[in-house]
mmCIF file of C-alpha atoms in Angstrom:
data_model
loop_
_atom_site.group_PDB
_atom_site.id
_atom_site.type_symbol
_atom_site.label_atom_id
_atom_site.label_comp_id
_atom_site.label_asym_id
_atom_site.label_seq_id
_atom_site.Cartn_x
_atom_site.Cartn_y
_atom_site.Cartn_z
ATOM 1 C CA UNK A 1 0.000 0.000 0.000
ATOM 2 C CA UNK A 2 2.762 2.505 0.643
ATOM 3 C CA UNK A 3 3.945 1.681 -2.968
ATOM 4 C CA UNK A 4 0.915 2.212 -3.822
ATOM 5 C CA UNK A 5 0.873 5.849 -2.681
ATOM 6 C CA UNK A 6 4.248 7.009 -3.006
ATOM 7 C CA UNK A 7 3.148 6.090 -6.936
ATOM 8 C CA UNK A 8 -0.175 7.717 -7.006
ATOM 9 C CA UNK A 9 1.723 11.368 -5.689
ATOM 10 C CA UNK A 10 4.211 11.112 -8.417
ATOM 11 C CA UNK A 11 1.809 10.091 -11.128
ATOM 12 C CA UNK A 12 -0.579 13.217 -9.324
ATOM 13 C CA UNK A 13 2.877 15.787 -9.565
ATOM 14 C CA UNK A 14 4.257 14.009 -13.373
ATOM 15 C CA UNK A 15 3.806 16.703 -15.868
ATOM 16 C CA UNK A 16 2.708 14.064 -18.663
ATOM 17 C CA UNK A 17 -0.095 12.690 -16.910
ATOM 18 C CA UNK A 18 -2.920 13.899 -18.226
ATOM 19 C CA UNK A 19 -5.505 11.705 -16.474
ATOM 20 C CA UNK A 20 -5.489 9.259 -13.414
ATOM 21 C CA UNK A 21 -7.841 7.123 -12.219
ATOM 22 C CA UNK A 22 -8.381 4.598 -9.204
ATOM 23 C CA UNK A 23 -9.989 1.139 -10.348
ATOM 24 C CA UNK A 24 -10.793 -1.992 -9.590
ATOM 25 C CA UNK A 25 -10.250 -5.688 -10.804
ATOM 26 C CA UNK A 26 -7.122 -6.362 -10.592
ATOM 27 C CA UNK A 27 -5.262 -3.212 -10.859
ATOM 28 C CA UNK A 28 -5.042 -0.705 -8.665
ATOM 29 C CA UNK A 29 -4.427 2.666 -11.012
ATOM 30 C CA UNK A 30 -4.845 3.301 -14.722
ATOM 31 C CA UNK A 31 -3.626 6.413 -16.040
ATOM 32 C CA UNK A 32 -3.425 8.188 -19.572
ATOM 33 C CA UNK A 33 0.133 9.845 -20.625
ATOM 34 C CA UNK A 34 0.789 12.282 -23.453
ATOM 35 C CA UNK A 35 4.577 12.512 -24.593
ATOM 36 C CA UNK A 36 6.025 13.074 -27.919
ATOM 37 C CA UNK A 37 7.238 10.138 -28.935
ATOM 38 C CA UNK A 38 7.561 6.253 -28.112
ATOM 39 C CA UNK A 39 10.765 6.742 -26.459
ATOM 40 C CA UNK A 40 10.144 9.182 -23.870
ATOM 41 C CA UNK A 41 7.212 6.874 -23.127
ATOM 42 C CA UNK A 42 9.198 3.685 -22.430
ATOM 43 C CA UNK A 43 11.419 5.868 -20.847
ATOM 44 C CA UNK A 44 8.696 6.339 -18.580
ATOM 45 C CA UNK A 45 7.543 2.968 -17.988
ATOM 46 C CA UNK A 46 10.897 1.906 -17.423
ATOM 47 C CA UNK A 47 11.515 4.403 -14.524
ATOM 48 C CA UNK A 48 8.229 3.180 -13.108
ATOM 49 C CA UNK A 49 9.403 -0.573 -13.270
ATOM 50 C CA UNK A 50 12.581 0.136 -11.445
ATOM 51 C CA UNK A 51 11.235 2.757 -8.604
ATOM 52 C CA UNK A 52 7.772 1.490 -7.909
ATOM 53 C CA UNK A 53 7.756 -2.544 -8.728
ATOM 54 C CA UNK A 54 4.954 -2.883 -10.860
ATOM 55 C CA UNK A 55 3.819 -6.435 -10.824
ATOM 56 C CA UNK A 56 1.050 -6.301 -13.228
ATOM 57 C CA UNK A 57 0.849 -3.793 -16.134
ATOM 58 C CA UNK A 58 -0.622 -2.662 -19.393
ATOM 59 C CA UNK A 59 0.368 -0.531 -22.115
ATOM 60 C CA UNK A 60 -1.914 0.522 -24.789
ATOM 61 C CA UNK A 61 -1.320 3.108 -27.471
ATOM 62 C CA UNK A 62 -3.640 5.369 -28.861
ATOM 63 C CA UNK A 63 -3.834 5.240 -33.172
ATOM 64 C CA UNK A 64 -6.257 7.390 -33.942
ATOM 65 C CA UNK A 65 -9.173 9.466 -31.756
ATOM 66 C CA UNK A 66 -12.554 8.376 -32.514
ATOM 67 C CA UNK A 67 -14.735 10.139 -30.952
ATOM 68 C CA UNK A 68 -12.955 12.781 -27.923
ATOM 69 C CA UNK A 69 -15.221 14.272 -24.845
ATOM 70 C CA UNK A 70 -18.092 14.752 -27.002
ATOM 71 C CA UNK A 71 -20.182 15.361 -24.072
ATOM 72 C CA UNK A 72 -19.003 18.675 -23.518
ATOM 73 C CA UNK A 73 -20.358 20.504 -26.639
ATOM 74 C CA UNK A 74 -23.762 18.531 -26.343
ATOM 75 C CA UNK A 75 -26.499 20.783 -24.626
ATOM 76 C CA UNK A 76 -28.201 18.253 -23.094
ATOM 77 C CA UNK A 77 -25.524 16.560 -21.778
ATOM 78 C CA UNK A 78 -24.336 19.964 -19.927
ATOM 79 C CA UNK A 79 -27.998 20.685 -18.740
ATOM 80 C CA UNK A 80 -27.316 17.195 -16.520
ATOM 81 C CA UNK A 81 -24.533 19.234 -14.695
ATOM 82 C CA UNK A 82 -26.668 22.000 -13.528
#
């Protein structure tokens, strides 16, 4: 659990985390990352291995956006909020 949290505050303070989320079944965080290339991402994932012990991980890449926060520039969807 300490792990756990000393991860979460760096992911929370790492300036190419753009999103980070708690969840369950069978993994504790999932987060999305934006760099500029593949290697400054496995640089990444690499540091994470070696400071925080990941046991279980997954990497996915984004190839194209489909559809992005649509939501936002529907007007019923923003009446919900109110």
């Amino acid at each position: 659990k300490k792990d756990r949290e000393r991860l979460e505050e760096y992911l929370m303070k790492h300036h190419a985390v753009n999103n980070l989320y708690r969840i369950n079944n069978d993994h504790d965080l999932m987060f999305e990352v934006i760099f500029e290339n593949l290697h400054q991402c496995e640089e990444f994932i690499e540091k994470l291995d070696k400071e925080f012990g990941i046991e279980i991980k997954r990497s996915y890449y984004v190839l194209e956006d489909l559809k992005r926060e649509d939501f936002l520039s529907d007007e019923n969807y923003i009446n919900l909020t109110q």
